[in-house]
């Protein structure tokens, strides 16, 4: 595809004057309802006019195309979307402006969880993803500048790493207790508006309500609140608007806190202060925002006893970022699946799949400051791969020949090949460690989790803290 082609497709998708109205009748199976006059529309209709702005939609289409992703229940791919929009956009726009647009059900996919059970993923159609992105862009433009500096989730230019770094500064400054709170349910639908909070809730729900999750197939029309849809950023943006009321209340009280979506950590200097804050904030969420705090997931504890976005801290006067124990456990569970000795795949394929997962994992957790944890994980992963090799070699003669081919001496190779010990025990033996060192697995494309931190420590040792890059 040439560099000019995407631009042509984007222009074709939204041809026509901005104020074009669709003719009565149907277009491509999409009924075109009569558009309500602008003077009769509610305030949310004005917002939808901005959503349907041609330039906003072009940016949204470019973002959906760059994100790619699977097809939804209608089978339409991202590459097919521009041509579909060229034929059907007037009718879709009319439905959006009149409030009659109905999103398609999400396609449900279930994947195994590391700790057992299945996780339900919801994949919207590419058309719904486009409209979700267009709505999100307008909401972020209008709302984001008004949000608290302590709010980080699903905001442009802000990240989970920034959240953890700010929390780390609070802990280092002496806030040795954390109130880990929130993870609330959605506002109860029977609750009426309550002052500013009610107006914000209504404003947040008007565009986002287009995309209430719906199941597919045997559960058509069933709400799938467990599904993780591609519209989660839109839902989070609306959630940020509602929870901004909480942020302002915490700021009014002079509390130190960070919030990422529905995960809020408040930092205080004593357990007693933490218990008071927990009680008062829980009461505020219940009475003002009609949210229910999940008691099982909330606590007043030391910061190093809780996790924040997969990371935690070490104890002591200078807290360092570390990978949370739960995140390590999940990672190991995934690696066990990929390196299972009975998978029946070649070592090259096993390493390729493992490298894809570990590269993504390292991209996030490389933010930690505890290289020994990553070094231990590197060693553990290599042992898993040695076990897989040993299992694939199966019998003594092949194991002996394999070790000899890798440069192991005759006596050591014979002793190891005839050992009664199992693969895990032998994965640390001198023979397998020599035959398959770290450099061998790196040559196959296996990434080292501790590479950056190890290099950073080396630079610090050579030229001091001035050359350290975090």
Tab-separated table of C-alpha atoms in Angstrom:
chain	number	residue	atom	x	y	z
A	1	UNK	CA	0.000	0.000	0.000
A	2	UNK	CA	1.385	3.420	-0.975
A	3	UNK	CA	1.813	6.269	1.482
A	4	UNK	CA	-1.020	8.187	-0.198
A	5	UNK	CA	-3.615	5.423	-0.092
A	6	UNK	CA	-4.617	5.683	3.600
A	7	UNK	CA	-5.301	9.417	3.110
A	8	UNK	CA	-7.542	8.677	0.132
A	9	UNK	CA	-9.479	6.081	2.106
A	10	UNK	CA	-9.970	8.471	5.009
A	11	UNK	CA	-11.355	11.158	2.707
A	12	UNK	CA	-13.703	8.765	0.952
A	13	UNK	CA	-15.104	7.499	4.222
A	14	UNK	CA	-16.540	10.870	5.222
A	15	UNK	CA	-17.302	12.581	1.914
A	16	UNK	CA	-19.999	15.208	1.675
A	17	UNK	CA	-20.849	18.467	3.431
A	18	UNK	CA	-20.860	18.453	7.204
A	19	UNK	CA	-24.570	19.163	7.361
A	20	UNK	CA	-25.726	16.497	4.901
A	21	UNK	CA	-28.847	14.642	5.982
A	22	UNK	CA	-29.650	11.164	4.763
A	23	UNK	CA	-32.655	10.686	2.509
A	24	UNK	CA	-35.654	8.777	3.891
A	25	UNK	CA	-35.499	5.046	3.376
A	26	UNK	CA	-32.776	2.557	3.951
A	27	UNK	CA	-29.142	2.403	3.032
A	28	UNK	CA	-27.243	-0.839	3.057
A	29	UNK	CA	-29.673	-2.403	5.507
A	30	UNK	CA	-29.414	0.516	7.944
A	31	UNK	CA	-32.657	2.359	8.415
A	32	UNK	CA	-32.292	6.122	8.330
A	33	UNK	CA	-34.641	7.732	10.860
A	34	UNK	CA	-35.800	11.312	10.580
A	35	UNK	CA	-33.345	13.584	12.349
A	36	UNK	CA	-34.682	15.664	15.233
A	37	UNK	CA	-34.377	19.431	14.875
A	38	UNK	CA	-31.366	20.919	16.641
A	39	UNK	CA	-33.561	23.103	18.844
A	40	UNK	CA	-35.343	19.995	20.188
A	41	UNK	CA	-32.195	18.048	21.007
A	42	UNK	CA	-30.890	17.546	24.527
A	43	UNK	CA	-27.452	18.821	25.492
A	44	UNK	CA	-25.906	15.442	24.707
A	45	UNK	CA	-26.917	15.874	21.039
A	46	UNK	CA	-24.579	18.869	20.748
A	47	UNK	CA	-21.789	16.650	22.023
A	48	UNK	CA	-22.677	14.037	19.422
A	49	UNK	CA	-22.417	16.703	16.691
A	50	UNK	CA	-18.782	17.130	17.716
A	51	UNK	CA	-18.305	13.370	17.713
A	52	UNK	CA	-19.566	13.256	14.119
A	53	UNK	CA	-17.275	16.068	12.993
A	54	UNK	CA	-15.379	14.949	9.885
A	55	UNK	CA	-11.890	15.700	11.228
A	56	UNK	CA	-12.628	13.988	14.530
A	57	UNK	CA	-13.819	10.886	12.675
A	58	UNK	CA	-10.763	10.847	10.423
A	59	UNK	CA	-8.505	10.797	13.471
A	60	UNK	CA	-10.627	8.068	15.044
A	61	UNK	CA	-10.482	5.954	11.876
A	62	UNK	CA	-6.710	6.318	11.694
A	63	UNK	CA	-6.426	5.207	15.324
A	64	UNK	CA	-8.676	2.165	14.796
A	65	UNK	CA	-6.679	1.169	11.709
A	66	UNK	CA	-3.384	1.476	13.583
A	67	UNK	CA	-4.721	-0.592	16.505
A	68	UNK	CA	-5.856	-3.352	14.118
A	69	UNK	CA	-7.523	-6.049	16.206
A	70	UNK	CA	-9.913	-8.883	15.430
A	71	UNK	CA	-13.298	-8.717	13.748
A	72	UNK	CA	-16.480	-8.561	15.808
A	73	UNK	CA	-19.682	-10.564	15.450
A	74	UNK	CA	-20.333	-9.177	11.949
A	75	UNK	CA	-16.996	-10.467	10.630
A	76	UNK	CA	-15.932	-7.061	9.271
A	77	UNK	CA	-12.171	-6.427	9.424
A	78	UNK	CA	-10.399	-3.134	9.979
A	79	UNK	CA	-9.312	-3.045	6.330
A	80	UNK	CA	-12.942	-3.350	5.181
A	81	UNK	CA	-14.178	-0.491	7.361
A	82	UNK	CA	-13.363	2.510	5.061
A	83	UNK	CA	-15.341	1.058	2.138
A	84	UNK	CA	-18.278	0.292	4.440
A	85	UNK	CA	-18.257	3.848	5.775
A	86	UNK	CA	-18.218	5.276	2.258
A	87	UNK	CA	-21.502	3.487	1.536
A	88	UNK	CA	-23.273	3.752	4.882
A	89	UNK	CA	-21.935	6.743	6.811
A	90	UNK	CA	-24.880	9.142	6.167
A	91	UNK	CA	-27.334	6.685	7.719
A	92	UNK	CA	-25.023	5.928	10.652
A	93	UNK	CA	-24.492	9.649	11.293
A	94	UNK	CA	-28.234	10.277	11.265
A	95	UNK	CA	-28.782	7.541	13.840
A	96	UNK	CA	-26.025	8.901	16.076
A	97	UNK	CA	-27.464	12.410	15.999
A	98	UNK	CA	-31.012	11.225	16.678
A	99	UNK	CA	-29.935	8.914	19.492
A	100	UNK	CA	-31.236	5.760	17.787
A	101	UNK	CA	-27.909	4.121	16.959
A	102	UNK	CA	-27.677	0.600	18.347
A	103	UNK	CA	-24.238	-1.014	18.734
A	104	UNK	CA	-23.738	-4.639	17.793
A	105	UNK	CA	-23.252	-7.303	20.497
A	106	UNK	CA	-19.645	-7.984	21.420
A	107	UNK	CA	-18.029	-11.218	20.291
A	108	UNK	CA	-17.142	-13.179	23.386
A	109	UNK	CA	-13.836	-14.990	23.634
A	110	UNK	CA	-12.745	-16.876	26.725
A	111	UNK	CA	-9.089	-17.328	27.605
A	112	UNK	CA	-7.665	-19.224	30.598
A	113	UNK	CA	-6.592	-17.259	33.661
A	114	UNK	CA	-3.154	-18.019	35.144
A	115	UNK	CA	-4.748	-18.903	38.489
A	116	UNK	CA	-7.477	-21.077	36.978
A	117	UNK	CA	-10.851	-20.394	35.420
A	118	UNK	CA	-11.603	-18.394	32.295
A	119	UNK	CA	-11.501	-14.690	31.529
A	120	UNK	CA	-14.225	-13.394	29.193
A	121	UNK	CA	-13.040	-10.917	26.564
A	122	UNK	CA	-15.512	-8.882	24.541
A	123	UNK	CA	-14.564	-7.807	21.010
A	124	UNK	CA	-16.824	-5.068	19.564
A	125	UNK	CA	-17.306	-4.646	15.823
A	126	UNK	CA	-14.847	-2.383	14.060
A	127	UNK	CA	-17.656	0.139	13.428
A	128	UNK	CA	-18.439	0.318	17.142
A	129	UNK	CA	-14.735	0.682	17.882
A	130	UNK	CA	-14.593	3.640	15.498
A	131	UNK	CA	-17.520	5.393	17.187
A	132	UNK	CA	-16.129	4.622	20.641
A	133	UNK	CA	-12.814	6.204	19.649
A	134	UNK	CA	-14.559	9.266	18.200
A	135	UNK	CA	-16.553	9.731	21.421
A	136	UNK	CA	-13.440	9.232	23.537
A	137	UNK	CA	-11.515	11.929	21.650
A	138	UNK	CA	-14.226	14.525	22.278
A	139	UNK	CA	-14.628	13.585	25.930
A	140	UNK	CA	-10.889	13.697	26.571
A	141	UNK	CA	-10.541	17.085	24.874
A	142	UNK	CA	-13.292	18.635	26.992
A	143	UNK	CA	-12.786	16.875	30.296
A	144	UNK	CA	-9.120	16.020	30.656
A	145	UNK	CA	-7.829	19.565	31.362
A	146	UNK	CA	-10.203	19.787	34.349
A	147	UNK	CA	-9.096	16.557	36.047
A	148	UNK	CA	-6.901	16.291	39.126
A	149	UNK	CA	-3.130	16.070	38.838
A	150	UNK	CA	-3.348	12.919	40.971
A	151	UNK	CA	-5.534	11.110	38.418
A	152	UNK	CA	-3.561	9.068	35.883
A	153	UNK	CA	-5.753	6.349	34.373
A	154	UNK	CA	-6.695	6.497	30.683
A	155	UNK	CA	-5.541	10.075	30.209
A	156	UNK	CA	-3.364	11.352	27.337
A	157	UNK	CA	0.275	11.744	28.300
A	158	UNK	CA	-0.176	9.856	31.595
A	159	UNK	CA	0.739	6.308	32.429
A	160	UNK	CA	0.732	3.610	35.063
A	161	UNK	CA	4.467	4.157	35.560
A	162	UNK	CA	3.869	7.801	36.466
A	163	UNK	CA	1.263	6.676	38.991
A	164	UNK	CA	3.684	4.312	40.705
A	165	UNK	CA	6.524	6.873	40.663
A	166	UNK	CA	4.352	9.475	42.407
A	167	UNK	CA	3.258	6.934	45.017
A	168	UNK	CA	6.919	6.068	45.568
A	169	UNK	CA	7.684	9.720	46.344
A	170	UNK	CA	4.909	9.786	48.947
A	171	UNK	CA	6.288	6.676	50.635
A	172	UNK	CA	9.841	8.040	50.570
A	173	UNK	CA	8.578	11.285	52.158
A	174	UNK	CA	7.338	9.395	55.218
A	175	UNK	CA	3.807	8.251	54.359
A	176	UNK	CA	4.377	4.727	55.642
A	177	UNK	CA	0.726	3.588	55.483
A	178	UNK	CA	-1.564	3.268	52.495
A	179	UNK	CA	-5.347	3.235	52.278
A	180	UNK	CA	-5.958	0.930	49.314
A	181	UNK	CA	-9.568	1.660	48.446
A	182	UNK	CA	-12.186	1.688	45.726
A	183	UNK	CA	-12.659	-0.909	42.988
A	184	UNK	CA	-16.317	0.129	43.195
A	185	UNK	CA	-19.420	-1.104	41.466
A	186	UNK	CA	-21.198	1.145	38.981
A	187	UNK	CA	-23.714	3.717	40.255
A	188	UNK	CA	-27.053	2.108	41.006
A	189	UNK	CA	-29.501	2.827	38.157
A	190	UNK	CA	-32.298	3.649	40.606
A	191	UNK	CA	-30.334	6.519	42.169
A	192	UNK	CA	-31.453	9.958	41.055
A	193	UNK	CA	-29.152	12.907	40.374
A	194	UNK	CA	-27.653	14.518	43.438
A	195	UNK	CA	-26.418	18.024	42.741
A	196	UNK	CA	-23.127	18.324	40.887
A	197	UNK	CA	-22.405	14.628	41.235
A	198	UNK	CA	-25.669	13.711	39.555
A	199	UNK	CA	-25.092	16.109	36.693
A	200	UNK	CA	-21.615	14.741	36.115
A	201	UNK	CA	-22.923	11.178	36.187
A	202	UNK	CA	-25.605	12.052	33.646
A	203	UNK	CA	-23.101	13.800	31.399
A	204	UNK	CA	-20.750	10.864	31.583
A	205	UNK	CA	-23.409	8.323	30.772
A	206	UNK	CA	-25.045	10.048	27.783
A	207	UNK	CA	-22.458	9.170	25.081
A	208	UNK	CA	-21.090	6.121	26.862
A	209	UNK	CA	-24.512	4.516	27.221
A	210	UNK	CA	-24.365	3.774	23.503
A	211	UNK	CA	-21.925	1.043	24.316
A	212	UNK	CA	-23.441	-0.918	27.159
A	213	UNK	CA	-22.001	-4.394	26.751
A	214	UNK	CA	-24.189	-7.009	25.221
A	215	UNK	CA	-23.485	-10.700	24.889
A	216	UNK	CA	-23.719	-12.658	21.667
A	217	UNK	CA	-24.895	-16.016	20.455
A	218	UNK	CA	-26.635	-18.051	23.128
A	219	UNK	CA	-26.686	-15.105	25.515
A	220	UNK	CA	-27.864	-12.441	23.095
A	221	UNK	CA	-28.870	-9.288	24.901
A	222	UNK	CA	-27.299	-10.461	28.151
A	223	UNK	CA	-25.103	-7.894	29.875
A	224	UNK	CA	-21.482	-8.996	29.834
A	225	UNK	CA	-19.900	-6.875	32.539
A	226	UNK	CA	-16.973	-9.277	32.877
A	227	UNK	CA	-15.941	-8.825	29.264
A	228	UNK	CA	-12.900	-6.627	28.660
A	229	UNK	CA	-13.971	-4.668	25.553
A	230	UNK	CA	-11.991	-2.398	23.293
A	231	UNK	CA	-14.239	0.416	24.569
A	232	UNK	CA	-12.806	0.218	28.083
A	233	UNK	CA	-11.012	3.542	27.532
A	234	UNK	CA	-14.354	5.196	26.825
A	235	UNK	CA	-15.906	3.702	29.942
A	236	UNK	CA	-12.835	4.760	31.927
A	237	UNK	CA	-13.094	8.324	30.606
A	238	UNK	CA	-16.687	8.507	31.819
A	239	UNK	CA	-15.596	6.934	35.110
A	240	UNK	CA	-12.897	9.594	35.475
A	241	UNK	CA	-15.557	12.291	35.221
A	242	UNK	CA	-17.614	10.724	38.000
A	243	UNK	CA	-14.619	9.955	40.218
A	244	UNK	CA	-13.201	13.460	39.753
A	245	UNK	CA	-15.643	14.387	42.522
A	246	UNK	CA	-13.714	12.019	44.807
A	247	UNK	CA	-10.391	13.489	43.666
A	248	UNK	CA	-11.517	17.001	44.533
A	249	UNK	CA	-12.738	15.888	47.932
A	250	UNK	CA	-9.391	14.235	48.717
A	251	UNK	CA	-7.572	17.388	47.590
A	252	UNK	CA	-9.847	19.526	49.758
A	253	UNK	CA	-8.830	17.409	52.750
A	254	UNK	CA	-5.134	17.831	51.901
A	255	UNK	CA	-4.537	14.099	51.422
A	256	UNK	CA	-1.751	12.564	49.358
A	257	UNK	CA	-3.160	10.108	46.841
A	258	UNK	CA	-2.911	8.609	43.372
A	259	UNK	CA	-5.797	7.222	41.355
A	260	UNK	CA	-5.643	5.080	38.240
A	261	UNK	CA	-9.196	4.372	37.018
A	262	UNK	CA	-10.925	2.668	39.967
A	263	UNK	CA	-7.702	1.913	41.861
A	264	UNK	CA	-7.077	4.614	44.488
A	265	UNK	CA	-4.220	4.679	47.012
A	266	UNK	CA	-4.191	7.310	49.767
A	267	UNK	CA	-0.928	7.730	51.705
A	268	UNK	CA	-0.897	8.660	55.412
A	269	UNK	CA	1.594	8.526	58.296
A	270	UNK	CA	-0.122	6.176	60.759
A	271	UNK	CA	-2.488	3.230	60.896
A	272	UNK	CA	-4.985	5.225	62.955
A	273	UNK	CA	-5.060	8.001	60.345
A	274	UNK	CA	-5.507	5.362	57.653
A	275	UNK	CA	-8.464	3.796	59.426
A	276	UNK	CA	-10.131	7.204	59.812
A	277	UNK	CA	-9.589	7.967	56.114
A	278	UNK	CA	-10.870	4.542	55.079
A	279	UNK	CA	-14.101	5.024	57.042
A	280	UNK	CA	-14.737	8.601	55.885
A	281	UNK	CA	-13.904	7.987	52.213
A	282	UNK	CA	-16.037	4.841	52.148
A	283	UNK	CA	-18.909	6.869	53.570
A	284	UNK	CA	-18.346	9.584	50.968
A	285	UNK	CA	-18.365	7.082	48.091
A	286	UNK	CA	-21.530	5.449	49.370
A	287	UNK	CA	-23.558	8.563	50.139
A	288	UNK	CA	-22.322	11.023	47.493
A	289	UNK	CA	-21.443	8.817	44.526
A	290	UNK	CA	-23.647	5.764	45.195
A	291	UNK	CA	-20.621	3.486	44.816
A	292	UNK	CA	-19.956	0.390	46.867
A	293	UNK	CA	-16.384	-0.267	48.009
A	294	UNK	CA	-15.298	-3.884	47.702
A	295	UNK	CA	-14.189	-4.648	51.240
A	296	UNK	CA	-12.232	-7.769	50.256
A	297	UNK	CA	-10.000	-5.706	47.959
A	298	UNK	CA	-9.550	-2.695	50.243
A	299	UNK	CA	-7.273	-2.371	53.255
A	300	UNK	CA	-5.150	-0.126	55.443
A	301	UNK	CA	-1.636	-1.572	55.247
A	302	UNK	CA	2.029	-0.875	54.678
A	303	UNK	CA	2.795	0.138	51.051
A	304	UNK	CA	5.097	-2.859	50.575
A	305	UNK	CA	2.242	-5.186	51.556
A	306	UNK	CA	-0.028	-3.930	48.755
A	307	UNK	CA	0.334	-3.836	44.993
A	308	UNK	CA	-0.299	-0.862	42.752
A	309	UNK	CA	-0.771	-1.627	39.049
A	310	UNK	CA	1.306	-4.796	39.282
A	311	UNK	CA	4.160	-3.145	41.196
A	312	UNK	CA	4.970	-2.615	44.853
A	313	UNK	CA	7.786	-1.194	46.988
A	314	UNK	CA	10.559	-2.447	49.183
A	315	UNK	CA	10.554	-1.517	52.874
A	316	UNK	CA	13.165	0.741	54.424
A	317	UNK	CA	14.035	4.431	54.323
A	318	UNK	CA	14.629	4.413	50.557
A	319	UNK	CA	11.757	2.458	48.964
A	320	UNK	CA	12.434	0.923	45.578
A	321	UNK	CA	9.948	-0.246	42.998
A	322	UNK	CA	9.604	-4.015	42.752
A	323	UNK	CA	7.405	-6.440	40.856
A	324	UNK	CA	4.433	-7.417	43.008
A	325	UNK	CA	4.344	-11.040	44.103
A	326	UNK	CA	0.992	-11.566	42.383
A	327	UNK	CA	2.439	-10.327	39.091
A	328	UNK	CA	5.403	-12.690	39.426
A	329	UNK	CA	3.045	-15.592	40.073
A	330	UNK	CA	0.946	-14.765	37.006
A	331	UNK	CA	4.024	-14.468	34.850
A	332	UNK	CA	5.367	-17.832	36.020
A	333	UNK	CA	2.023	-19.491	35.353
A	334	UNK	CA	2.109	-18.230	31.765
A	335	UNK	CA	5.724	-19.321	31.253
A	336	UNK	CA	4.892	-22.788	32.579
A	337	UNK	CA	2.233	-23.112	29.889
A	338	UNK	CA	4.578	-21.946	27.120
A	339	UNK	CA	7.469	-24.208	28.237
A	340	UNK	CA	5.450	-27.305	29.045
A	341	UNK	CA	7.621	-30.336	28.291
A	342	UNK	CA	4.788	-32.231	26.603
A	343	UNK	CA	3.775	-29.472	24.154
A	344	UNK	CA	5.315	-31.254	21.191
A	345	UNK	CA	6.802	-28.108	19.581
A	346	UNK	CA	10.376	-27.419	18.589
A	347	UNK	CA	12.686	-25.430	20.837
A	348	UNK	CA	12.831	-22.598	18.273
A	349	UNK	CA	9.043	-22.258	18.244
A	350	UNK	CA	8.877	-22.434	22.028
A	351	UNK	CA	11.445	-19.647	22.352
A	352	UNK	CA	9.686	-17.497	19.741
A	353	UNK	CA	6.375	-17.680	21.599
A	354	UNK	CA	8.119	-17.117	24.900
A	355	UNK	CA	10.032	-14.131	23.510
A	356	UNK	CA	6.799	-12.479	22.334
A	357	UNK	CA	5.277	-12.748	25.804
A	358	UNK	CA	8.429	-11.790	27.720
A	359	UNK	CA	9.076	-8.747	25.536
A	360	UNK	CA	5.645	-7.357	26.397
A	361	UNK	CA	6.085	-8.272	30.052
A	362	UNK	CA	9.519	-6.655	30.234
A	363	UNK	CA	8.276	-3.490	28.534
A	364	UNK	CA	6.099	-2.806	31.580
A	365	UNK	CA	7.887	-4.442	34.518
A	366	UNK	CA	11.334	-3.233	33.469
A	367	UNK	CA	10.277	-0.148	35.440
A	368	UNK	CA	11.132	-1.958	38.671
A	369	UNK	CA	14.379	-1.252	40.566
A	370	UNK	CA	15.170	-4.722	41.919
A	371	UNK	CA	17.409	-6.490	39.365
A	372	UNK	CA	17.895	-9.564	41.552
A	373	UNK	CA	14.230	-10.471	41.093
A	374	UNK	CA	14.554	-10.234	37.321
A	375	UNK	CA	17.833	-12.134	37.337
A	376	UNK	CA	16.188	-14.938	39.322
A	377	UNK	CA	13.356	-15.046	36.784
A	378	UNK	CA	15.859	-15.200	33.911
A	379	UNK	CA	17.581	-18.160	35.577
A	380	UNK	CA	14.266	-19.886	36.255
A	381	UNK	CA	13.118	-19.500	32.632
A	382	UNK	CA	16.377	-20.939	31.341
A	383	UNK	CA	15.971	-23.920	33.645
A	384	UNK	CA	12.489	-24.471	32.216
A	385	UNK	CA	13.934	-24.504	28.699
A	386	UNK	CA	16.698	-26.937	29.664
A	387	UNK	CA	14.039	-29.226	31.099
A	388	UNK	CA	12.136	-29.065	27.810
A	389	UNK	CA	15.271	-29.951	25.847
A	390	UNK	CA	16.104	-32.827	28.171
A	391	UNK	CA	12.564	-34.167	27.868
A	392	UNK	CA	12.664	-33.937	24.061
A	393	UNK	CA	15.905	-35.915	23.924
A	394	UNK	CA	14.060	-38.701	25.785
A	395	UNK	CA	16.671	-41.489	26.113
A	396	UNK	CA	20.250	-41.909	27.307
A	397	UNK	CA	22.010	-42.414	23.951
A	398	UNK	CA	20.442	-39.313	22.393
A	399	UNK	CA	21.114	-37.279	25.526
A	400	UNK	CA	24.750	-38.393	25.528
A	401	UNK	CA	25.143	-37.513	21.851
A	402	UNK	CA	23.423	-34.176	22.348
A	403	UNK	CA	25.674	-33.178	25.233
A	404	UNK	CA	28.789	-34.233	23.310
A	405	UNK	CA	27.662	-32.163	20.327
A	406	UNK	CA	27.417	-29.164	22.652
A	407	UNK	CA	31.004	-29.576	23.819
A	408	UNK	CA	30.507	-31.486	27.087
A	409	UNK	CA	33.306	-33.921	27.985
A	410	UNK	CA	32.741	-37.662	27.468
A	411	UNK	CA	32.749	-38.664	31.147
A	412	UNK	CA	30.501	-35.805	32.283
A	413	UNK	CA	28.126	-36.395	29.360
A	414	UNK	CA	27.889	-40.129	30.165
A	415	UNK	CA	27.340	-39.453	33.856
A	416	UNK	CA	24.598	-36.894	33.193
A	417	UNK	CA	22.858	-38.950	30.470
A	418	UNK	CA	22.648	-41.931	32.827
A	419	UNK	CA	21.599	-39.942	35.902
A	420	UNK	CA	18.471	-41.143	37.736
A	421	UNK	CA	17.543	-37.534	38.601
A	422	UNK	CA	14.701	-35.767	36.855
A	423	UNK	CA	14.908	-32.871	34.365
A	424	UNK	CA	14.398	-30.103	36.936
A	425	UNK	CA	17.270	-31.333	39.105
A	426	UNK	CA	19.544	-31.751	36.099
A	427	UNK	CA	18.701	-28.310	34.694
A	428	UNK	CA	21.295	-26.902	37.125
A	429	UNK	CA	23.880	-29.619	36.514
A	430	UNK	CA	27.319	-28.642	35.186
A	431	UNK	CA	26.697	-30.479	31.917
A	432	UNK	CA	23.420	-28.771	30.983
A	433	UNK	CA	24.614	-25.392	32.284
A	434	UNK	CA	27.676	-25.661	30.033
A	435	UNK	CA	25.749	-27.001	27.025
A	436	UNK	CA	22.979	-24.416	27.274
A	437	UNK	CA	24.277	-21.199	28.893
A	438	UNK	CA	22.423	-17.890	28.856
A	439	UNK	CA	24.201	-16.873	25.663
A	440	UNK	CA	22.740	-19.876	23.824
A	441	UNK	CA	19.148	-18.919	24.622
A	442	UNK	CA	19.847	-15.291	23.765
A	443	UNK	CA	21.139	-16.423	20.372
A	444	UNK	CA	17.717	-18.013	19.788
A	445	UNK	CA	16.024	-14.685	20.516
A	446	UNK	CA	15.125	-15.082	24.208
A	447	UNK	CA	15.120	-11.629	25.864
A	448	UNK	CA	16.844	-11.085	29.195
A	449	UNK	CA	14.508	-9.499	31.719
A	450	UNK	CA	17.319	-8.011	33.802
A	451	UNK	CA	19.369	-6.644	30.885
A	452	UNK	CA	18.572	-2.950	31.372
A	453	UNK	CA	18.854	-2.935	35.152
A	454	UNK	CA	22.102	-4.907	35.070
A	455	UNK	CA	23.594	-2.459	32.563
A	456	UNK	CA	22.387	0.450	34.663
A	457	UNK	CA	24.082	-0.916	37.793
A	458	UNK	CA	27.285	-1.400	35.814
A	459	UNK	CA	27.223	2.217	34.582
A	460	UNK	CA	26.583	3.438	38.114
A	461	UNK	CA	29.542	1.426	39.431
A	462	UNK	CA	31.826	2.799	36.716
A	463	UNK	CA	30.894	6.494	36.576
A	464	UNK	CA	28.629	7.086	39.596
A	465	UNK	CA	24.950	8.040	39.992
A	466	UNK	CA	25.232	10.905	37.467
A	467	UNK	CA	25.070	8.479	34.524
A	468	UNK	CA	22.163	6.442	35.840
A	469	UNK	CA	19.080	6.487	33.621
A	470	UNK	CA	15.718	5.375	35.021
